[in-house]
XYZ file of C-alpha atoms in Angstrom:
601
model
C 103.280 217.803 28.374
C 105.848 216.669 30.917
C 106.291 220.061 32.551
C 102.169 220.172 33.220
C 102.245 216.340 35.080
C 105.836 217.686 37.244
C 104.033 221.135 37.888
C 100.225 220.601 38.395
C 97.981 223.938 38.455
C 93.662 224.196 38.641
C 93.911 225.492 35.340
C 94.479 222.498 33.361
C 93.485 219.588 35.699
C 90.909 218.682 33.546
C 92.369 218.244 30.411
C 95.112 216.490 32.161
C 92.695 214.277 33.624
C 91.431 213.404 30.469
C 95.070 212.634 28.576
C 95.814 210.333 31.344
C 93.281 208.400 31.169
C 94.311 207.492 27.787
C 96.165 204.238 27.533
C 99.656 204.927 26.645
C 99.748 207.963 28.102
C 99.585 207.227 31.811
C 103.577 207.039 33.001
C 105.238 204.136 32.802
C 108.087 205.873 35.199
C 107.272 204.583 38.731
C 108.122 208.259 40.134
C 105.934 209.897 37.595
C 102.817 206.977 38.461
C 103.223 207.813 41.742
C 103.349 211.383 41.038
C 100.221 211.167 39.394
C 98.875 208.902 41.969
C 98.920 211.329 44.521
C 97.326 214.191 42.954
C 93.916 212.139 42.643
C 94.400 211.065 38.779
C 93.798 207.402 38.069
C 95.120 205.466 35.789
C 93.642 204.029 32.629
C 92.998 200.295 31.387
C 96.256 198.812 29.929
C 95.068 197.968 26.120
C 94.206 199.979 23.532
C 90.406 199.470 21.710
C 90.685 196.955 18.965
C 92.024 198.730 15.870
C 93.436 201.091 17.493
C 96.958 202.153 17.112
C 99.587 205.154 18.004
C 100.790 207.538 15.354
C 103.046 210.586 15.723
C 102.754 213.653 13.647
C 105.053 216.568 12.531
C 104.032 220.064 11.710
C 107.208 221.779 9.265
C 105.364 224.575 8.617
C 106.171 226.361 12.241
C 109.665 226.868 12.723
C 109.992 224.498 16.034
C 108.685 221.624 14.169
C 106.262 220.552 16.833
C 104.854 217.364 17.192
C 101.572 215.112 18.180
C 100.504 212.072 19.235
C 97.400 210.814 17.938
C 95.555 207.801 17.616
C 94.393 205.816 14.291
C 90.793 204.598 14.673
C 87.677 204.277 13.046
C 85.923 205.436 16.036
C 85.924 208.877 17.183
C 83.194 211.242 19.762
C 81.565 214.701 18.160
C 84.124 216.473 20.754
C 87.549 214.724 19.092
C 89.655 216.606 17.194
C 90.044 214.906 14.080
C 92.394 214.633 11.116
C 91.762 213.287 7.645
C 94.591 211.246 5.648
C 95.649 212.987 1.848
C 98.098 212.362 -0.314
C 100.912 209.806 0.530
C 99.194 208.974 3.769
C 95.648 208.226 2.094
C 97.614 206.145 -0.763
C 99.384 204.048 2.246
C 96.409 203.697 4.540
C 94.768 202.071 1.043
C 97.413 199.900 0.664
C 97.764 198.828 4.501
C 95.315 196.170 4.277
C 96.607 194.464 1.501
C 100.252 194.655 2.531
C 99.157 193.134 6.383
C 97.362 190.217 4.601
C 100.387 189.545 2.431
C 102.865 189.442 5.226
C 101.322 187.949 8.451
C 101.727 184.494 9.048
C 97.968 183.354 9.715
C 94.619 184.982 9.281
C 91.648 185.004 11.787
C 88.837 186.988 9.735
C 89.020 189.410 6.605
C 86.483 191.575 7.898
C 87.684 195.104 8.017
C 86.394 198.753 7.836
C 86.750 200.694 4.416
C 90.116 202.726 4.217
C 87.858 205.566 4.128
C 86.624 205.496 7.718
C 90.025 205.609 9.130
C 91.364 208.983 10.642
C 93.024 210.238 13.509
C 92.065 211.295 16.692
C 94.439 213.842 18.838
C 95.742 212.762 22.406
C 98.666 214.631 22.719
C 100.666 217.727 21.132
C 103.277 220.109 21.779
C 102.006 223.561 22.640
C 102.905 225.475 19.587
C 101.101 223.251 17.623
C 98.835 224.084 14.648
C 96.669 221.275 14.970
C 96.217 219.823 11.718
C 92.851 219.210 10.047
C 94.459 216.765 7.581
C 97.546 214.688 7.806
C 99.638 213.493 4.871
C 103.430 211.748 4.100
C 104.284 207.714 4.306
C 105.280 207.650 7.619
C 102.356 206.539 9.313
C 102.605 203.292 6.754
C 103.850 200.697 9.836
C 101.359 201.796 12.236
C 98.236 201.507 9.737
C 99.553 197.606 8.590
C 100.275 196.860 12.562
C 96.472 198.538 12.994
C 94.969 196.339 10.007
C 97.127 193.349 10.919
C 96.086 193.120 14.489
C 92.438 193.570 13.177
C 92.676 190.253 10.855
C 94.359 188.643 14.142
C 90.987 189.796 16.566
C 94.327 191.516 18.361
C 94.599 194.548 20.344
C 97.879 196.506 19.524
C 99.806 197.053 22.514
C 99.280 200.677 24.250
C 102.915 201.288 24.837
C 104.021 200.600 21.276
C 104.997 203.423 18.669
C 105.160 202.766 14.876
C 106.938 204.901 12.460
C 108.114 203.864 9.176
C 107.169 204.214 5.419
C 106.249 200.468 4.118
C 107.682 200.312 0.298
C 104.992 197.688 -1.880
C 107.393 194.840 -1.293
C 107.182 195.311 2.528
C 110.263 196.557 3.282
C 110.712 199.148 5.757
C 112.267 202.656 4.704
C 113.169 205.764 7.019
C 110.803 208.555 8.090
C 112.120 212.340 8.544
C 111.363 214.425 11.516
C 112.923 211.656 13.903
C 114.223 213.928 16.618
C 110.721 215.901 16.868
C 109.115 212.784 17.049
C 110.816 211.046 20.081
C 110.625 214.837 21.422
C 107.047 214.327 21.952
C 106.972 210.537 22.823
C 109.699 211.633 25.785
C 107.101 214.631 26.975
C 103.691 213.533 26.303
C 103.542 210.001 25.481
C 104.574 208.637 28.758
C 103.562 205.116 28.838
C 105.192 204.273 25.070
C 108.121 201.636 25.949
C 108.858 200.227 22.253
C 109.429 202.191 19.678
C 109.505 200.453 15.807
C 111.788 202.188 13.091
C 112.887 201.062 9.805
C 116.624 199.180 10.680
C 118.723 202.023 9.485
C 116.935 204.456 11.880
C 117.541 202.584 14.949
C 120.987 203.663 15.435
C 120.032 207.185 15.228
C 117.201 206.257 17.447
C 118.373 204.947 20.557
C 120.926 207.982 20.236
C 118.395 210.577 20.728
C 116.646 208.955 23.386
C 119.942 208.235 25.226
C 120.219 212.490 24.968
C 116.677 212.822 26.729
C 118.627 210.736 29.872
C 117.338 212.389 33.615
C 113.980 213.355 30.934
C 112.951 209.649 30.754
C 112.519 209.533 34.979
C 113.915 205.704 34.739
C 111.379 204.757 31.777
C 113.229 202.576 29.395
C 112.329 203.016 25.424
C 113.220 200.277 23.687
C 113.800 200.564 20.474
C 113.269 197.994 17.459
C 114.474 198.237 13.983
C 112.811 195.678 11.915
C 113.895 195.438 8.255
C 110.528 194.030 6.765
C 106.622 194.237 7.948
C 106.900 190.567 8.227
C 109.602 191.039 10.888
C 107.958 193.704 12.488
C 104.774 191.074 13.082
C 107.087 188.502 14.221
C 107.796 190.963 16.968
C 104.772 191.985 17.848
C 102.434 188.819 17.880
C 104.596 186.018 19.081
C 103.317 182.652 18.765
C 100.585 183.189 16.465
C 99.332 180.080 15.496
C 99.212 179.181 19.417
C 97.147 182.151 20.177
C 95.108 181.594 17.305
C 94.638 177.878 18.164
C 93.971 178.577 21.890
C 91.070 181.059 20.827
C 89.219 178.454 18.534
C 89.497 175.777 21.048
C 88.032 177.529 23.972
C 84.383 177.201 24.714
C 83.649 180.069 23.191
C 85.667 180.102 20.515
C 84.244 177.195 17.950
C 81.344 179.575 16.752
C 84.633 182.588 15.917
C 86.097 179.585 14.297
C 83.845 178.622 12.221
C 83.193 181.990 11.195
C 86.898 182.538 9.965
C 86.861 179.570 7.933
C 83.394 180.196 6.058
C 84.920 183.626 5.093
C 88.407 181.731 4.063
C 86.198 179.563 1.828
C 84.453 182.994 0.334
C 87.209 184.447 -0.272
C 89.709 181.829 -1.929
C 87.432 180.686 -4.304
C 86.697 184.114 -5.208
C 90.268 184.549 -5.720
C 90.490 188.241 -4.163
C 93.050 189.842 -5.566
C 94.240 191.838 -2.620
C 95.486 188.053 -0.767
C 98.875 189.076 -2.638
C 100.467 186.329 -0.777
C 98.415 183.346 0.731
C 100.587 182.146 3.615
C 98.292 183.125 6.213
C 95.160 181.734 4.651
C 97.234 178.541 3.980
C 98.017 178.399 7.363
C 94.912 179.264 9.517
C 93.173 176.549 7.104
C 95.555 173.921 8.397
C 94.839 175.068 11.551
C 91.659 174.605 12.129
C 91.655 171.429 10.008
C 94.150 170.501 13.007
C 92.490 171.971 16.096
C 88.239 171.232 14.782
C 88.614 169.282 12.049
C 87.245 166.025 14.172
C 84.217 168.121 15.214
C 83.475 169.602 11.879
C 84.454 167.337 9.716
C 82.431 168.766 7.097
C 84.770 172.752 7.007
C 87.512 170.473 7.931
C 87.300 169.172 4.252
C 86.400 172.760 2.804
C 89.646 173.700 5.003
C 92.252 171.004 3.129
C 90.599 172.970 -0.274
C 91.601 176.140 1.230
C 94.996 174.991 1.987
C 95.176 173.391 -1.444
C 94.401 177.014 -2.960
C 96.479 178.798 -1.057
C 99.184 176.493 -1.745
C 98.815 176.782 -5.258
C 98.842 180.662 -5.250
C 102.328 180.327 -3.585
C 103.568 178.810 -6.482
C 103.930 175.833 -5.303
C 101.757 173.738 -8.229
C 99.818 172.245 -5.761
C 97.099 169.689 -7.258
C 93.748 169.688 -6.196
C 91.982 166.743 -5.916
C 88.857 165.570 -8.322
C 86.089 165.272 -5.680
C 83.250 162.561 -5.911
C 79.709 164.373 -7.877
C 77.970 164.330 -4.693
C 80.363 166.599 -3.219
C 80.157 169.368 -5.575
C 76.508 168.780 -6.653
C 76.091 169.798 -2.452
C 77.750 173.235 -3.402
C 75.783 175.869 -5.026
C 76.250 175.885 -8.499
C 78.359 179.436 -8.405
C 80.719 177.794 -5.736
C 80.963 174.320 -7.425
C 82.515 176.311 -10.760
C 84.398 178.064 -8.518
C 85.725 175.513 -6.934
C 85.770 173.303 -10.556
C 88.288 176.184 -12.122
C 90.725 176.356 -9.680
C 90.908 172.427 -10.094
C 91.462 172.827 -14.082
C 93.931 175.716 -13.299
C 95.725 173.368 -10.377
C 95.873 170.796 -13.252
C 98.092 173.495 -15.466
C 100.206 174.369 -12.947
C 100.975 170.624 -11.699
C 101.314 168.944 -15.279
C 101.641 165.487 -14.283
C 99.814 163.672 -16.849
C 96.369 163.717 -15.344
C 95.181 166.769 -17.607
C 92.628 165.152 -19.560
C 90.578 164.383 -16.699
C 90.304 167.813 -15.482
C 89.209 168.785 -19.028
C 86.745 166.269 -18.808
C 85.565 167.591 -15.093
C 84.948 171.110 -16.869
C 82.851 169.260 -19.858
C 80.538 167.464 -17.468
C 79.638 171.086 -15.258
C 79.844 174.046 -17.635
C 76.285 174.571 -19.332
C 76.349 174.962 -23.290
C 77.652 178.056 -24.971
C 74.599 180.169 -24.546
C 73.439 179.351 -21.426
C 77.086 180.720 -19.560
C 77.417 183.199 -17.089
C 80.411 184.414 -15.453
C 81.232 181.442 -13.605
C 81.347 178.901 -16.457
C 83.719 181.496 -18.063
C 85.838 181.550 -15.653
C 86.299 177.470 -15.810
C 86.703 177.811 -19.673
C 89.265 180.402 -19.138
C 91.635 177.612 -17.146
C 90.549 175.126 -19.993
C 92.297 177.300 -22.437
C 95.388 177.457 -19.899
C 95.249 173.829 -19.678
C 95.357 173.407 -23.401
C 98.001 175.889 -23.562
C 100.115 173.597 -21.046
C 99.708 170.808 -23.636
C 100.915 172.886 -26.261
C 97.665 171.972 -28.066
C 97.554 175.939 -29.193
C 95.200 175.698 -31.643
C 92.189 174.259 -29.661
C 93.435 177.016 -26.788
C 93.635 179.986 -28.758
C 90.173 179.074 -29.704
C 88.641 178.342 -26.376
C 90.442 181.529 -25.024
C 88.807 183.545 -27.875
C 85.302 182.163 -27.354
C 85.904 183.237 -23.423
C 86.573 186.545 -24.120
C 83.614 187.114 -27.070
C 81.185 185.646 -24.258
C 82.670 188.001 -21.452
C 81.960 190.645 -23.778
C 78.734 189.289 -24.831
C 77.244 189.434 -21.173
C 78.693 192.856 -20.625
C 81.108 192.025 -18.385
C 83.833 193.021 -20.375
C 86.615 193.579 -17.358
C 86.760 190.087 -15.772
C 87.754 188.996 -19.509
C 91.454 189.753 -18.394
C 92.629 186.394 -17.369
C 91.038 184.701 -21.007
C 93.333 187.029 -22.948
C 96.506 187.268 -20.881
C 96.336 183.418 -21.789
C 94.875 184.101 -25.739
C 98.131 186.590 -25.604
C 100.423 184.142 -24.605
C 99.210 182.056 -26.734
C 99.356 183.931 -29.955
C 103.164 184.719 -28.732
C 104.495 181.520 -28.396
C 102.574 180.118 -31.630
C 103.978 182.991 -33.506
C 101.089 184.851 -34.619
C 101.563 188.209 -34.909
C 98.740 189.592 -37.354
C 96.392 188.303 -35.011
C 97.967 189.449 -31.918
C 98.039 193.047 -33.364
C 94.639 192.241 -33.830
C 93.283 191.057 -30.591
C 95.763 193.901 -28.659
C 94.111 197.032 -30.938
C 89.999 195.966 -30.411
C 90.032 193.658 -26.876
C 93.226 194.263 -25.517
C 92.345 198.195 -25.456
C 87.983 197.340 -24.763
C 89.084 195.794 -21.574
C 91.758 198.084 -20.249
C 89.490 200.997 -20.996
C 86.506 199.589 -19.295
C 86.352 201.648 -15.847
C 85.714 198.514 -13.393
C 88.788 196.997 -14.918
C 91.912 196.842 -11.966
C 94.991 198.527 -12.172
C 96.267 195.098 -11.296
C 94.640 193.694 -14.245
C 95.931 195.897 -16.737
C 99.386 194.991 -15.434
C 98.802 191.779 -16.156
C 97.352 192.583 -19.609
C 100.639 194.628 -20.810
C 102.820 192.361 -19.346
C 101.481 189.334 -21.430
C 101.300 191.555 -24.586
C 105.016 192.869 -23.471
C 106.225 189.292 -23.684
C 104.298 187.869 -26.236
C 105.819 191.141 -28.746
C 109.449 190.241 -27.812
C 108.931 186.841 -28.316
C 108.318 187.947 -31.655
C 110.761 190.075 -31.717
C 108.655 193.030 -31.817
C 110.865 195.481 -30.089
C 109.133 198.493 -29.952
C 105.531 197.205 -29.522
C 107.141 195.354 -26.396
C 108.730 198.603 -25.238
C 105.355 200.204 -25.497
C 103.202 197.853 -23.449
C 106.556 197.063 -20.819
C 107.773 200.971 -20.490
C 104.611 202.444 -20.300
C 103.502 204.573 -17.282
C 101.647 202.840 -15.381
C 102.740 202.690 -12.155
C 104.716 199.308 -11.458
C 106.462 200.082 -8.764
C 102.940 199.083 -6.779
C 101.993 196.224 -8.579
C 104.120 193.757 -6.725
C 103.359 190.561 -8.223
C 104.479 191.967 -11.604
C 107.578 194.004 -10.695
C 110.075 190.593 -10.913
C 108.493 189.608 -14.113
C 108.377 192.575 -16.086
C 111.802 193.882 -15.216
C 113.023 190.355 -16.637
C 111.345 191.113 -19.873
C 111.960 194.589 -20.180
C 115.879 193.846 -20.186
C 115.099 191.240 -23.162
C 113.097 193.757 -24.843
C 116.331 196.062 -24.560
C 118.656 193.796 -25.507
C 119.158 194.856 -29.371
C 118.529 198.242 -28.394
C 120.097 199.631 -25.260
C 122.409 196.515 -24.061
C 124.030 199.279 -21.003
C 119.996 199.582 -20.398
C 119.243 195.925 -20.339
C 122.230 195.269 -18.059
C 120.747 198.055 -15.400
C 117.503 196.299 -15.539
C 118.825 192.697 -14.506
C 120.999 194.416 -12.127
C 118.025 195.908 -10.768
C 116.092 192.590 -10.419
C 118.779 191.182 -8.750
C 119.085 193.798 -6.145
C 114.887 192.863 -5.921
C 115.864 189.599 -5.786
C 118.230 189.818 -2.957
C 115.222 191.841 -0.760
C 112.545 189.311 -1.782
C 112.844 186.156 -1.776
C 110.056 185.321 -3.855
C 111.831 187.255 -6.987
C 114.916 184.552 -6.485
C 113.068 182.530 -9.671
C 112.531 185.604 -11.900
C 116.031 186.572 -11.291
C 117.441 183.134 -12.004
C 115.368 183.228 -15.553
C 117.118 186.620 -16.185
C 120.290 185.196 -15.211
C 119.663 182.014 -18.299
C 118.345 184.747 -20.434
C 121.729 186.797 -20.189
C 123.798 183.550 -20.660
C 122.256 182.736 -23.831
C 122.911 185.898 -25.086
C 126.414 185.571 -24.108
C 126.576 181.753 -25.534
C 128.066 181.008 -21.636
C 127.041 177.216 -20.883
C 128.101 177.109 -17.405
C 125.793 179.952 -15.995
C 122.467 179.398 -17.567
C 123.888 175.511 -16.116
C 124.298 177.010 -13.067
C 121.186 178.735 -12.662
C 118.624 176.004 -13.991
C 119.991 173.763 -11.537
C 119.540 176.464 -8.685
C 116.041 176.672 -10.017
C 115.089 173.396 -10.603
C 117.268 172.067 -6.765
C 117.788 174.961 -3.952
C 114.886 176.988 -5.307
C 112.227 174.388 -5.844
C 110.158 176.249 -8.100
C 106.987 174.448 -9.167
C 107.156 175.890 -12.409
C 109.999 174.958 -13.701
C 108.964 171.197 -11.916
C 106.139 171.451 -14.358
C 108.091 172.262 -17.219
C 110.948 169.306 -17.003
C 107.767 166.761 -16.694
C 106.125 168.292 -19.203
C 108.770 168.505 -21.827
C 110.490 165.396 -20.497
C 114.012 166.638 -19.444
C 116.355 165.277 -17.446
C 117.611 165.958 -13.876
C 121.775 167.092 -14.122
C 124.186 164.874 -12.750
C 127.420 166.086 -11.301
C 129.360 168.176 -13.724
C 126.456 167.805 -15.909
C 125.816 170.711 -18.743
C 122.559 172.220 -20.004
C 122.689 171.889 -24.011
C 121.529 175.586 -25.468
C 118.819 173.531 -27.048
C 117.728 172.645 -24.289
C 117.719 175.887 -21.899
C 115.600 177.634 -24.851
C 113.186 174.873 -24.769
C 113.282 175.635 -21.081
C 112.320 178.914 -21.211
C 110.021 178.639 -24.262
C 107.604 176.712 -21.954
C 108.050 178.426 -18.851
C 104.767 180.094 -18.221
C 106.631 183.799 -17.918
């Protein structure tokens, strides 16, 4: 620690030696640099490995609480001493991928090592310290998305910055414990760390400690940021992104990089991974190499505007993708042309401007004959039946979505038939059948969720379309049963809005204290995430309805449809013809229930 670098002895010269040579550690106090200077040690490179990044560790069980300073790697000599992730900290190292794709602002490449080969490495610890063999708890959540964020940016993470926060599924930041033991060992060991990142409501507390450490610190300032979201925190650690990013693929060196990023863009948008929770920073890298190579490679830069379009569209945003000439798509192989073919027909749903027909007809001239399908075909019948759905043709859609599923199930493949009977579901719900939903929940609704390569993701999905489907009929307790069950929804972001929204209908005849709770809760969601502004705005018609008040649901269609811009409920006005509101214009009832009838969820 400190007291070893201020009062050097032969016994531990070596080991010294060897902790100052690690970046981050050398002093960033002038005295102390000079200091070590002079007694021979040298100082290390300034940056970090790539995917490397500083964690800090408390031990409760000794009664000093000391701490360590280790780094998070996938890379680690037979000599290290080593610590495994459990628990909480294995949960949020799988989830830091996922959550750094979701909130950075541009991508550079996807490639990343499993969340099994991460683990930490010990640089620096207190001397009463039990060194750990495993390390659990949520705080080291920031530092593993800044790790895995800095990775899909080709970024080395600064040696002088800290990270500790827990990262909550939604991205915001919450407070760690074991603060003061923490900065105890950044002050004494971790002597080059100058920034320090803690959830906003620890920064207070913080700077406080640090300002007690005072003559300690040997003129080294900490400075301390408290970012409120792991969006924010990137914004202020990788400045100018898109700049960087564009710089790097222009260089001489840097088409081939490029290149590479946007081949594995294309790869995984069609595929339609379902860890891109949020497509910003695919949407955005696409658009910029479309910007910075397109006129050199002209034939990604068109692969690139398909990207964007994708993105786009998984943003909510009802983006329509073109129809491309044959000898386009004939070029792709046929896997990637069907690929490419469904998200066209599902673009089509989403936009609803008319031009339907034609993407039905795109998906009759490429899918082979019932028979002769494989996955891929399925998939494009699967947005057919959405399509149809759109139309409010539900006959000819509950039909295609039923022949999707039995031919999922028929090539034994019975998890990817998820999508084809969330739609069937909705479906059945809106065309009030509710023998045959019973049906189709009891013998594929439960095949599919019990198959074990079927996501957790995807059964969300699965009981929130049954959930809303039942209390569209009016099915109270089969909606409580698929919308209250356990399954853990607290991580299943893109569902939380949704299914709180129709968990308060579901209560409404029951519980109407509960149901009230419920939208309360969505709005306090709503107020933290910005995307959950629509779902909260629904609730808010839904509750007016109920209460036969004109002026809100009023009020909140026209947020939806103006400030809001949802694409959705764009869709749905085209689609079912309604009018824009003047000034001091009012909803009729009929028409908000038509409203919502036809909103997809």
């Amino acid at each position: 620690m400190l007291t070893d670098l201020l009062n050097p002895d032969a016994s531990n010269r070596a080991r010294r030696s060897i902790a100052l040579a690690t970046p981050g550690l050398w002093p960033a106090s002038p005295e102390l640099a000079a200091r070590a200077l002079a007694q021979g040690f040298s100082p290390p490179g300034a940056q970090l490995p790539r995917g490397v990044a500083w964690i800090v560790s408390v031990d409760e069980r000794v009664p000093s609480v000391p701490a360590a300073l280790w780094w998070l790697t996938t890379a680690s000599a037979a000599d290290d001493w080593t610590a495994e992730f459990v628990h909480d900290a294995a949960r949020s190292l799988a989830s830091a991928r996922r959550h750094a794709l979701r909130d950075l602002p541009v991508v550079c490449t996807l490639n990343a090592p499993p969340a099994r080969s991460w683990r930490a490495v010990l640089k620096c610890a207190e001397p009463d310290l039990a060194v750990p063999t495993v390390l659990k708890g949520t705080s080291f959540g920031l530092a593993m998305c800044i790790a895995q964020g800095a990775l899909a940016l080709d970024q080395a993470v600064p040696a002088d910055l800290l990270a500790t926060a827990e990262v909550l599924p939604d991205g915001w930041l919450e407070s760690v414990g074991g603060l003061e033991q923490k900065l105890r060992v950044v002050v004494r060991g971790g002597l080059g760390i100058t920034r320090l990142f803690v959830a906003f409501e620890q920064k207070k507390e913080a700077e406080d400690i640090l300002a007690g450490y005072g003559a300690e610190l040997f003129g080294r300032t900490i400075t301390v940021y408290g970012p409120r979201t792991l969006r924010e925190a990137f914004g202020l650690l990788f400045e100018d992104l898109s700049g960087i990013v564009a710089a790097r693929w222009t260089s001489a060196a840097g088409g081939a990089a490029a290149a590479g990023t946007l081949d594995e863009l294309w790869r995984v948008t069609l595929a339609g991974d379902h860890e891109m929770l949020c497509w910003s920073g695919v949407e955005r890298a696409a658009r910029l190499f479309k910007t910075t190579l397109g006129a050199v490679d002209p034939g990604r830069a068109r692969r690139a505007d398909a990207i964007a379009a994708i993105a786009s569209r998984h943003q909510g945003r009802g983006t329509l993708l073109g129809i491309p000439e044959d000898e386009w798509l004939l070029d792709l192989p046929k896997p990637i042309r069907l690929r490419y073919i469904a998200h066209a027909v599902q673009s089509a749903a989403d936009h609803g401007d008319g031009s339907e027909d034609c993407y039905l007809d795109l998906a009759g001239r490429y899918v082979a004959r019932r028979g002769d399908r494989f996955g891929e075909d399925l998939r494009v019948r699967g947005a057919v039946g959405r399509v149809l759905a759109t139309l409010e043709r539900y006959e000819e859609a509950s039909a295609t979505l039923a022949e999707a599923v039995s031919d999922w199930f028929a090539i034994e493949l019975d998890h990817e038939a998820s999508y084809a009977l969330c739609e069937w579901v909705r479906v059945l719900g809106l065309n009030e059948k509710a023998s045959e939903l019973d049906h189709v929940a009891r013998e594929h609704g439960a095949r599919i969720e019990h198959h074990p390569q079927t996501s957790t993701l995807s059964i969300g999905f699965q009981r929130l379309a049954l959930g809303v489907a039942w209390t569209r009929l009016r099915r109270w307790d089969n909606a409580l049963a698929e919308l209250a069950s356990d399954l853990d929804w607290d991580h299943l972001a893109p569902l939380r809005g949704a299914r709180l929204r129709w968990l308060a209908r579901a209560h409404v005849e029951r519980d109407a204290g509960r149901a009230i709770e419920l939208r309360r809760e969505l709005g306090d969601l709503a107020r933290r995430d910005a995307g959950e502004r629509t779902n909260h705005l629904l609730a808010t018609m839904d509750a007016a309805l109920e209460a036969d008040d004109a002026g809100a649901w009023t009020s909140a269609f026209a947020e939806l449809v103006g400030e809001v811009e949802d694409a959705e409920a764009r869709r749905v006005m085209r689609r079912q013809e309604m009018r824009a509101l003047g000034p001091g214009e009012v909803l009729t009832r009929a028409e908000a229930e038509r409203f919502l009838r036809a909103y997809r969820y």
